[in-house]
Short mmCIF file of C-alpha atoms in Angstrom, two decimals:
data_model
loop_
_atom_site.label_atom_id
_atom_site.label_comp_id
_atom_site.label_asym_id
_atom_site.label_seq_id
_atom_site.Cartn_x
_atom_site.Cartn_y
_atom_site.Cartn_z
CA ALA A 1 102.95 67.89 176.67
CA GLN A 2 100.70 65.95 174.55
CA SER A 3 101.98 64.91 170.92
CA VAL A 4 100.62 62.32 168.52
CA THR A 5 102.52 60.30 166.12
CA GLN A 6 101.41 58.72 162.83
CA LEU A 7 104.18 56.39 161.89
CA ASP A 8 103.06 56.38 158.13
CA SER A 9 102.99 59.19 155.38
CA GLN A 10 101.64 57.40 152.71
CA VAL A 11 99.54 54.00 152.66
CA PRO A 12 99.41 52.69 148.76
CA VAL A 13 96.49 49.53 148.73
CA PHE A 14 94.58 47.52 146.50
CA GLU A 15 91.06 47.81 146.40
CA GLU A 16 89.45 45.47 148.83
CA ALA A 17 92.33 44.66 151.08
CA PRO A 18 92.58 45.78 154.42
CA VAL A 19 94.52 48.57 155.73
CA GLU A 20 95.48 49.83 159.05
CA LEU A 21 96.43 53.68 159.77
CA ARG A 22 98.87 53.75 163.32
CA CYS A 23 98.66 56.46 165.55
CA ASN A 24 100.04 56.88 169.12
CA TYR A 25 100.19 59.52 171.23
CA SER A 26 101.75 60.76 174.36
CA SER A 27 99.97 61.66 177.60
CA SER A 28 100.31 60.49 181.08
CA VAL A 29 96.70 61.66 181.76
CA SER A 30 93.56 60.65 180.34
CA VAL A 31 92.92 61.93 176.64
CA TYR A 32 90.47 62.46 174.12
CA LEU A 33 90.45 60.83 170.38
CA PHE A 34 89.50 61.51 167.23
CA TRP A 35 90.08 60.23 163.26
CA TYR A 36 89.17 62.98 160.71
CA VAL A 37 89.26 62.42 157.21
CA GLN A 38 90.25 65.09 154.35
CA TYR A 39 89.73 64.80 150.40
CA PRO A 40 91.92 66.72 148.24
CA ASN A 41 90.92 71.03 148.82
CA GLN A 42 88.47 70.22 151.41
CA GLY A 43 88.00 70.51 154.89
CA LEU A 44 88.53 67.57 157.39
CA GLN A 45 85.28 65.53 158.42
CA LEU A 46 85.14 64.08 161.75
CA LEU A 47 85.40 59.93 161.06
CA LEU A 48 85.11 58.61 164.34
CA LYS A 49 85.77 59.56 167.82
CA TYR A 50 86.82 57.70 171.11
CA LEU A 51 85.76 59.70 174.40
CA SER A 52 84.79 56.78 177.23
CA GLY A 53 83.34 53.66 177.31
CA SER A 54 83.90 50.60 174.43
CA THR A 55 87.17 50.83 173.70
CA LEU A 56 85.98 50.08 169.96
CA VAL A 57 84.66 52.95 168.22
CA GLU A 58 83.36 52.38 164.39
CA SER A 59 82.10 54.82 161.75
CA ILE A 60 79.21 54.31 158.99
CA ASN A 61 81.32 53.36 156.33
CA GLY A 62 82.97 50.59 157.94
CA PHE A 63 86.03 52.33 159.51
CA GLU A 64 87.08 51.26 163.36
CA ALA A 65 89.62 52.18 165.98
CA GLU A 66 90.62 50.57 168.83
CA PHE A 67 91.80 52.85 171.93
CA ASN A 68 94.66 50.83 173.65
CA LYS A 69 95.39 52.74 176.88
CA SER A 70 98.33 50.57 177.45
CA GLN A 71 100.18 50.89 174.09
CA THR A 72 99.04 54.59 173.85
CA SER A 73 97.61 53.60 170.18
CA PHE A 74 94.00 54.40 168.49
CA HIS A 75 94.94 52.67 164.94
CA LEU A 76 92.14 52.58 162.15
CA ARG A 77 91.33 49.88 160.51
CA LYS A 78 89.08 49.04 157.55
CA PRO A 79 88.80 45.58 156.29
CA SER A 80 88.07 46.15 152.62
CA VAL A 81 88.65 49.31 151.25
CA HIS A 82 86.99 51.31 148.05
CA ILE A 83 88.62 53.67 145.53
CA SER A 84 86.50 56.50 147.67
CA ASP A 85 88.70 56.01 150.54
CA THR A 86 91.46 57.27 148.91
CA ALA A 87 92.22 60.77 151.01
CA GLU A 88 94.23 62.39 153.88
CA TYR A 89 93.56 60.53 157.56
CA PHE A 90 94.58 62.69 160.69
CA CYS A 91 94.62 61.26 164.22
CA ALA A 92 94.10 63.99 166.86
CA VAL A 93 93.89 64.47 170.29
CA SER A 94 92.82 66.32 173.23
CA GLY A 95 92.58 66.52 177.35
CA GLY A 96 89.90 67.82 179.38
CA ASN A 97 87.49 69.66 177.49
CA TYR A 98 88.19 67.51 174.77
CA GLY A 99 88.28 69.14 171.29
CA GLY A 100 86.34 71.97 172.03
CA SER A 101 86.61 74.82 174.31
CA GLN A 102 90.16 74.86 175.10
CA GLY A 103 91.34 75.06 171.72
CA ASN A 104 93.82 71.87 172.43
CA LEU A 105 93.27 69.59 169.65
CA ILE A 106 96.44 68.27 168.51
CA PHE A 107 97.00 66.85 165.08
CA GLY A 108 99.36 64.23 163.37
CA LYS A 109 100.97 64.50 160.49
CA GLY A 110 98.22 62.72 158.71
CA THR A 111 98.55 59.83 156.47
CA LYS A 112 97.71 59.47 152.52
CA LEU A 113 95.79 56.77 151.80
CA SER A 114 95.67 55.41 148.29
CA VAL A 115 93.52 53.15 146.99
CA LYS A 116 94.47 51.44 143.92
CA PRO A 117 92.28 49.12 141.51
CA ASP B 1 71.85 73.43 156.11
CA GLY B 2 73.92 74.60 158.49
CA GLY B 3 77.79 74.84 158.34
CA ILE B 4 80.85 76.55 158.12
CA THR B 5 81.99 78.48 155.18
CA GLN B 6 85.31 79.95 154.72
CA SER B 7 86.00 82.61 151.36
CA PRO B 8 87.48 83.03 149.15
CA LYS B 9 88.49 79.44 148.55
CA TYR B 10 91.62 80.90 146.25
CA LEU B 11 93.94 83.94 147.47
CA PHE B 12 96.30 85.66 146.10
CA ARG B 13 98.66 88.34 148.41
CA LYS B 14 101.28 90.46 146.61
CA GLU B 15 104.44 91.52 148.77
CA GLY B 16 103.84 93.78 152.06
CA GLN B 17 100.20 93.12 151.46
CA ASN B 18 97.96 92.26 154.71
CA VAL B 19 94.77 90.25 153.41
CA THR B 20 91.80 89.01 155.23
CA LEU B 21 90.31 85.58 155.18
CA SER B 22 86.89 85.08 155.79
CA CYS B 23 84.81 82.35 158.34
CA GLU B 24 81.52 82.42 159.10
CA GLN B 25 79.58 79.91 160.79
CA ASN B 26 75.51 79.33 161.78
CA LEU B 27 76.00 76.21 163.78
CA ASN B 28 75.44 78.75 166.97
CA HIS B 29 79.11 77.35 168.15
CA ASP B 30 80.94 79.47 170.72
CA ALA B 31 84.06 78.33 170.16
CA MET B 32 86.42 79.18 166.72
CA TYR B 33 89.62 78.22 165.64
CA TRP B 34 92.09 78.86 162.99
CA TYR B 35 94.53 76.48 161.42
CA ARG B 36 97.71 76.43 159.07
CA GLN B 37 97.89 73.22 157.09
CA ASP B 38 101.57 72.34 154.86
CA PRO B 39 102.39 69.50 153.21
CA GLY B 40 103.41 67.00 155.24
CA GLN B 41 103.03 69.12 158.46
CA GLY B 42 99.42 68.39 159.77
CA LEU B 43 97.35 71.43 161.15
CA ARG B 44 98.93 73.91 163.18
CA LEU B 45 96.31 75.98 165.56
CA ILE B 46 96.90 79.78 164.85
CA TYR B 47 93.97 81.14 166.99
CA TYR B 48 90.98 80.48 168.84
CA SER B 49 88.39 82.13 170.03
CA GLN B 50 85.79 80.71 173.06
CA ILE B 51 83.38 83.36 173.43
CA VAL B 52 82.97 86.72 171.37
CA ASN B 53 85.32 89.93 172.15
CA ASP B 54 88.12 87.19 173.36
CA PHE B 55 90.61 85.05 171.59
CA GLN B 56 93.95 83.10 172.37
CA LYS B 57 97.37 82.41 170.72
CA GLY B 58 97.84 79.05 169.06
CA ASP B 59 101.09 77.53 168.09
CA ILE B 60 101.92 79.81 165.29
CA ALA B 61 100.14 83.44 165.88
CA GLU B 62 103.78 85.64 164.69
CA GLY B 63 102.12 87.81 161.66
CA TYR B 64 98.46 86.89 161.94
CA SER B 65 95.54 89.09 163.45
CA VAL B 66 91.96 87.60 164.51
CA SER B 67 88.83 89.36 165.65
CA ARG B 68 85.51 88.12 167.01
CA GLU B 69 82.88 90.81 167.52
CA LYS B 70 80.32 88.43 166.50
CA LYS B 71 79.73 85.04 167.28
CA GLU B 72 79.18 83.75 163.73
CA SER B 73 82.24 85.35 162.40
CA PHE B 74 86.12 84.69 163.04
CA PRO B 75 87.86 86.71 160.28
CA LEU B 76 91.66 85.95 160.06
CA THR B 77 94.48 88.77 158.87
CA VAL B 78 97.66 87.70 157.22
CA THR B 79 99.87 90.35 157.79
CA SER B 80 103.05 91.68 155.59
CA ALA B 81 104.97 90.24 158.68
CA GLN B 82 104.39 86.72 157.74
CA LYS B 83 107.12 85.90 155.73
CA ASN B 84 106.08 82.55 154.55
CA PRO B 85 102.34 82.83 154.41
CA THR B 86 101.54 80.61 151.18
CA ALA B 87 99.55 77.38 153.07
CA PHE B 88 96.16 76.00 153.23
CA TYR B 89 94.11 77.83 156.28
CA LEU B 90 91.32 76.22 157.83
CA CYS B 91 88.42 77.43 160.43
CA ALA B 92 86.56 75.23 162.73
CA SER B 93 83.79 75.85 165.52
CA SER B 94 82.70 73.85 168.19
CA LYS B 95 79.89 74.20 170.67
CA SER B 96 81.93 73.33 174.19
CA ASN B 97 82.82 69.66 174.79
CA GLN B 98 82.03 68.61 171.18
CA PRO B 99 84.12 68.03 168.06
CA GLN B 100 85.23 70.29 165.77
CA HIS B 101 83.88 71.16 162.73
CA PHE B 102 86.07 72.45 159.80
CA GLY B 103 85.26 74.73 156.89
CA ASP B 104 86.78 74.09 153.31
CA GLY B 105 89.76 76.23 153.56
CA THR B 106 90.95 78.71 151.77
CA ARG B 107 94.20 78.68 149.95
CA LEU B 108 96.74 81.27 150.11
CA SER B 109 99.37 81.98 147.60
CA ILE B 110 102.11 85.15 147.57
CA LEU B 111 102.48 86.90 143.83
#
């Protein structure tokens, strides 16, 4: 069975510092990978996704994630964080028909990113 | 604007009472989902539906029920059989082979 591990439950960083949020999955078959962000008392917003092709994917607000098949990882990075990046970040995995009709999106337990001035 | 609307935003339940959480989408998505979120637990799937008049149990369906009479609507009932209902409930929808879009959630508490 597929599972998703987010190794850090909380990550405190100072503004303008780089950050990496780690995500590992366990699957012997091809998967699709997602990062979602959740601000307090809101739903989840899709940040970026890996479906196929280039292993480095980027979001519009400066985050990027790299799919590493040999290490079964999909870590999220940002070279310089802002106060507004403070939120909880969820890694999610799906196989087969990704994220959709088979309802098999599996989430990690989340990482709370806290950006301090 | 298209999106997913969950209501109410906050809901209180008395002991032994059933409550229903609303989820409506105008994105013309075929699939809809209900998740439960507890602190430090991530999201756990309660029920999902791929088409109208059909739905499947997720990982934690006990104590919950759903219906899918219309494509746009997927209400979730938290029954009195659910002994620990206090949580944040999230509804999502998607087109086939597309990422899920989420509503803003309903926070359910016990009086």
